[in-house]
Amino acid sequence: MFQAPFAAVFDWDGVIINSEEYHRLGWERLAEEAGLPLPEGHFEKSFGRKNAEIIPDILAWSQDAREIEELSFRKEEHYRTLVREGGVHALPGVIPWLESLQQAGVPCGVGSSAPRANIELSLEMLGCARFFRAVVTAEDVQRGKPAPDVFLAVAARLAAPADRCVVFEDALVGLEAAQNAGMRRVAVATTNPAERLRPFADRVVARLDELSVAELAGWFQPTRG
């Protein structure tokens, strides 16, 4: 039986780190390198999505599986180069919140649409791998967000029932995935304003250390009649 007050499932980009500019520049470098156009508003539409969906559906660059894979690989290589050059830092409030969860015995995992190499690079640079018992990335699931697969996979690896999980997300498509997984949702107002996130979340915060373990644990206490 699951004994912790709840399990915490974190998206990565926009929740643990602010990688927005690196991703934007990664797409721009790839577009210049490959001689491909970037449609207006493409970046905002891609938040939380897998490259395998972004390239054919949002950018309309290719429908060929091999070419999509090659373009995705090159984009993420550009991204990791930018991260190594510029460095990466946890968003304000992240480390204190992870420490609070660890002290309370709350198991934590990562559920991201990013490639594993991106997450592993950031974990190494931040030195925060100790906080996460499970890491599920784009390679681990066939369907990306808003399908619930990535979050359900994290829950399984944490041995936590889906209805005892709290997802921390910044993207609307990720909040939809959490809802589809039957999980509670905390929205972080980094890439979207709070008012846009509020209808899709149980709680909206500007930074994670606004939360308390007791508050979230209370979501799972049986109500008294």
Short mmCIF file of C-alpha atoms in Angstrom, two decimals:
data_model
loop_
_atom_site.label_atom_id
_atom_site.label_comp_id
_atom_site.label_asym_id
_atom_site.label_seq_id
_atom_site.Cartn_x
_atom_site.Cartn_y
_atom_site.Cartn_z
CA MET A 1 0.00 0.00 0.00
CA PHE A 2 1.22 3.51 -0.86
CA GLN A 3 2.24 5.12 2.44
CA ALA A 4 3.42 8.62 1.47
CA PRO A 5 1.01 11.59 1.72
CA PHE A 6 1.16 11.86 -2.09
CA ALA A 7 3.61 11.52 -4.97
CA ALA A 8 5.01 14.56 -6.81
CA VAL A 9 5.38 14.44 -10.59
CA PHE A 10 7.30 17.29 -12.21
CA ASP A 11 7.42 18.53 -15.74
CA TRP A 12 10.94 19.86 -16.37
CA ASP A 13 11.19 22.84 -18.72
CA GLY A 14 9.43 25.84 -17.21
CA VAL A 15 8.91 24.09 -13.86
CA ILE A 16 12.38 23.06 -12.64
CA ILE A 17 14.48 25.21 -15.00
CA ASN A 18 13.88 28.18 -17.27
CA SER A 19 15.06 26.82 -20.61
CA GLU A 20 12.73 28.79 -22.85
CA GLU A 21 15.39 30.92 -24.54
CA TYR A 22 17.66 27.94 -25.18
CA HIS A 23 14.83 26.05 -26.86
CA ARG A 24 13.82 29.08 -28.91
CA LEU A 25 17.41 29.59 -30.09
CA GLY A 26 17.74 25.86 -30.77
CA TRP A 27 14.84 25.97 -33.21
CA GLU A 28 16.21 29.14 -34.81
CA ARG A 29 19.65 27.61 -35.29
CA LEU A 30 18.13 24.48 -36.81
CA ALA A 31 15.90 26.49 -39.15
CA GLU A 32 18.88 28.50 -40.38
CA GLU A 33 21.04 25.41 -40.75
CA ALA A 34 18.38 23.47 -42.67
CA GLY A 35 16.99 26.43 -44.63
CA LEU A 36 13.49 25.93 -43.25
CA PRO A 37 10.90 28.57 -42.27
CA LEU A 38 9.63 29.12 -38.74
CA PRO A 39 5.89 29.90 -38.72
CA GLU A 40 4.77 32.83 -36.61
CA GLY A 41 3.75 31.74 -33.11
CA HIS A 42 5.28 28.29 -33.50
CA PHE A 43 7.16 28.41 -30.23
CA GLU A 44 4.17 29.18 -28.02
CA LYS A 45 2.14 26.46 -29.74
CA SER A 46 4.87 23.89 -29.05
CA PHE A 47 5.00 24.21 -25.24
CA GLY A 48 4.88 20.75 -23.68
CA ARG A 49 4.78 18.89 -27.02
CA LYS A 50 7.18 16.26 -28.34
CA ASN A 51 9.41 17.15 -31.31
CA ALA A 52 7.86 14.23 -33.19
CA GLU A 53 4.60 16.21 -33.13
CA ILE A 54 6.04 19.74 -33.37
CA ILE A 55 7.97 19.16 -36.59
CA PRO A 56 5.11 17.75 -38.72
CA ASP A 57 2.10 19.38 -37.05
CA ILE A 58 3.23 22.85 -35.93
CA LEU A 59 6.25 23.59 -38.13
CA ALA A 60 4.98 21.55 -41.12
CA TRP A 61 8.57 20.75 -42.04
CA SER A 62 8.20 17.07 -42.85
CA GLN A 63 5.95 14.04 -42.62
CA ASP A 64 8.82 11.59 -43.16
CA ALA A 65 9.61 9.69 -39.95
CA ARG A 66 13.35 9.46 -40.59
CA GLU A 67 13.68 13.14 -41.48
CA ILE A 68 11.63 14.13 -38.42
CA GLU A 69 13.95 12.08 -36.23
CA GLU A 70 17.04 13.67 -37.78
CA LEU A 71 15.69 17.21 -37.42
CA SER A 72 14.69 16.52 -33.82
CA PHE A 73 18.14 15.17 -33.02
CA ARG A 74 19.85 18.24 -34.50
CA LYS A 75 17.56 20.65 -32.66
CA GLU A 76 18.31 19.00 -29.31
CA GLU A 77 22.04 19.00 -30.05
CA HIS A 78 21.80 22.77 -30.55
CA TYR A 79 19.84 23.03 -27.30
CA ARG A 80 22.42 21.09 -25.27
CA THR A 81 25.25 23.14 -26.77
CA LEU A 82 23.49 26.32 -25.66
CA VAL A 83 22.95 24.90 -22.16
CA ARG A 84 26.63 23.97 -21.83
CA GLU A 85 27.69 27.40 -23.05
CA GLY A 86 25.24 29.46 -21.01
CA GLY A 87 24.67 27.30 -17.94
CA VAL A 88 21.39 26.39 -16.33
CA HIS A 89 19.86 27.22 -12.95
CA ALA A 90 16.87 25.96 -11.01
CA LEU A 91 13.96 28.38 -10.97
CA PRO A 92 13.48 30.34 -7.72
CA GLY A 93 11.89 28.21 -5.01
CA VAL A 94 12.54 24.86 -6.69
CA ILE A 95 15.33 23.52 -4.47
CA PRO A 96 13.63 24.51 -1.18
CA TRP A 97 10.44 22.80 -2.35
CA LEU A 98 12.27 19.64 -3.38
CA GLU A 99 14.01 19.60 0.00
CA SER A 100 10.66 19.95 1.78
CA LEU A 101 9.22 17.04 -0.18
CA GLN A 102 12.26 14.90 0.52
CA GLN A 103 12.10 15.61 4.25
CA ALA A 104 8.41 14.68 4.26
CA GLY A 105 9.07 11.38 2.48
CA VAL A 106 7.18 12.38 -0.65
CA PRO A 107 8.49 10.42 -3.67
CA CYS A 108 9.30 12.64 -6.64
CA GLY A 109 9.62 11.91 -10.34
CA VAL A 110 10.08 13.76 -13.61
CA GLY A 111 7.65 13.40 -16.52
CA SER A 112 8.89 15.40 -19.50
CA SER A 113 8.36 15.61 -23.25
CA ALA A 114 12.07 16.40 -23.61
CA PRO A 115 14.69 13.84 -24.67
CA ARG A 116 16.46 11.99 -21.85
CA ALA A 117 19.83 13.51 -22.75
CA ASN A 118 18.47 17.00 -22.05
CA ILE A 119 17.15 16.03 -18.62
CA GLU A 120 20.31 14.15 -17.67
CA LEU A 121 22.47 17.12 -18.66
CA SER A 122 20.40 19.49 -16.52
CA LEU A 123 20.31 17.07 -13.57
CA GLU A 124 24.09 16.83 -13.70
CA MET A 125 24.62 20.58 -13.98
CA LEU A 126 22.14 21.34 -11.19
CA GLY A 127 23.31 18.49 -8.95
CA CYS A 128 19.72 17.62 -8.05
CA ALA A 129 19.35 14.04 -9.27
CA ARG A 130 19.12 12.91 -5.64
CA PHE A 131 15.60 14.32 -5.39
CA PHE A 132 14.06 12.18 -8.14
CA ARG A 133 13.33 8.47 -7.90
CA ALA A 134 12.03 8.22 -11.46
CA VAL A 135 12.67 10.07 -14.72
CA VAL A 136 10.37 9.47 -17.70
CA THR A 137 11.15 11.26 -20.98
CA ALA A 138 10.06 11.41 -24.61
CA GLU A 139 11.76 8.11 -25.47
CA ASP A 140 9.81 6.21 -22.83
CA VAL A 141 6.29 6.75 -24.20
CA GLN A 142 4.69 6.59 -27.63
CA ARG A 143 2.07 9.28 -27.08
CA GLY A 144 3.06 12.74 -25.94
CA LYS A 145 1.04 15.19 -23.87
CA PRO A 146 -1.96 15.77 -23.72
CA ALA A 147 -2.08 11.96 -23.58
CA PRO A 148 -1.51 10.92 -19.95
CA ASP A 149 1.15 8.31 -20.74
CA VAL A 150 4.23 10.12 -19.42
CA PHE A 151 2.63 10.93 -16.06
CA LEU A 152 1.13 7.47 -15.66
CA ALA A 153 4.56 5.98 -16.34
CA VAL A 154 6.09 8.10 -13.56
CA ALA A 155 3.35 7.04 -11.15
CA ALA A 156 4.00 3.39 -11.98
CA ARG A 157 7.72 3.77 -11.35
CA LEU A 158 7.00 5.47 -8.02
CA ALA A 159 4.49 2.72 -7.16
CA ALA A 160 1.92 5.47 -6.57
CA PRO A 161 -1.77 5.36 -7.53
CA ALA A 162 -2.59 8.00 -10.12
CA ASP A 163 -5.21 9.54 -7.85
CA ARG A 164 -2.54 10.13 -5.19
CA CYS A 165 -0.25 12.10 -7.51
CA VAL A 166 0.22 15.85 -7.88
CA VAL A 167 1.58 17.10 -11.20
CA PHE A 168 3.56 20.35 -11.40
CA GLU A 169 3.21 21.88 -14.87
CA ASP A 170 3.60 25.18 -16.72
CA ALA A 171 2.03 24.21 -20.06
CA LEU A 172 -1.66 23.91 -20.85
CA VAL A 173 -1.09 20.69 -22.78
CA GLY A 174 0.69 19.27 -19.71
CA LEU A 175 -2.15 20.25 -17.40
CA GLU A 176 -4.53 18.50 -19.79
CA ALA A 177 -2.33 15.41 -19.66
CA ALA A 178 -2.42 15.47 -15.86
CA GLN A 179 -6.20 15.76 -15.90
CA ASN A 180 -6.39 12.86 -18.33
CA ALA A 181 -4.23 10.85 -15.93
CA GLY A 182 -6.63 11.55 -13.05
CA MET A 183 -4.02 13.52 -11.10
CA ARG A 184 -4.21 16.77 -9.13
CA ARG A 185 -2.57 19.77 -10.78
CA VAL A 186 -0.37 22.64 -9.63
CA ALA A 187 0.30 25.17 -12.39
CA VAL A 188 3.47 27.24 -12.32
CA ALA A 189 3.05 30.66 -13.94
CA THR A 190 6.33 30.82 -15.82
CA THR A 191 5.46 30.41 -19.50
CA ASN A 192 1.77 31.29 -19.13
CA PRO A 193 0.09 33.97 -16.99
CA ALA A 194 -1.72 32.81 -13.86
CA GLU A 195 -5.14 33.85 -15.14
CA ARG A 196 -4.78 31.64 -18.19
CA LEU A 197 -3.73 28.65 -16.07
CA ARG A 198 -6.26 28.99 -13.26
CA PRO A 199 -9.22 27.23 -14.97
CA PHE A 200 -7.07 24.15 -15.58
CA ALA A 201 -5.38 23.68 -12.20
CA ASP A 202 -6.19 23.01 -8.56
CA ARG A 203 -3.61 25.63 -7.54
CA VAL A 204 -1.54 28.25 -9.37
CA VAL A 205 1.78 29.55 -8.04
CA ALA A 206 4.49 31.88 -9.23
CA ARG A 207 7.15 29.75 -7.50
CA LEU A 208 7.00 26.30 -5.95
CA ASP A 209 8.04 27.25 -2.43
CA GLU A 210 4.74 29.08 -2.04
CA LEU A 211 3.37 25.60 -1.36
CA SER A 212 3.48 23.48 1.76
CA VAL A 213 3.48 19.71 2.04
CA ALA A 214 0.63 19.94 4.55
CA GLU A 215 -1.54 21.89 2.10
CA LEU A 216 -1.16 19.34 -0.68
CA ALA A 217 -1.43 16.38 1.67
CA GLY A 218 -4.78 17.84 2.77
CA TRP A 219 -6.13 17.24 -0.74
CA PHE A 220 -5.95 13.52 -0.03
CA GLN A 221 -7.41 13.43 3.44
CA PRO A 222 -10.83 11.77 3.66
CA THR A 223 -13.63 14.23 4.23
CA ARG A 224 -15.62 13.85 7.40
CA GLY A 225 -19.36 13.69 7.15
#
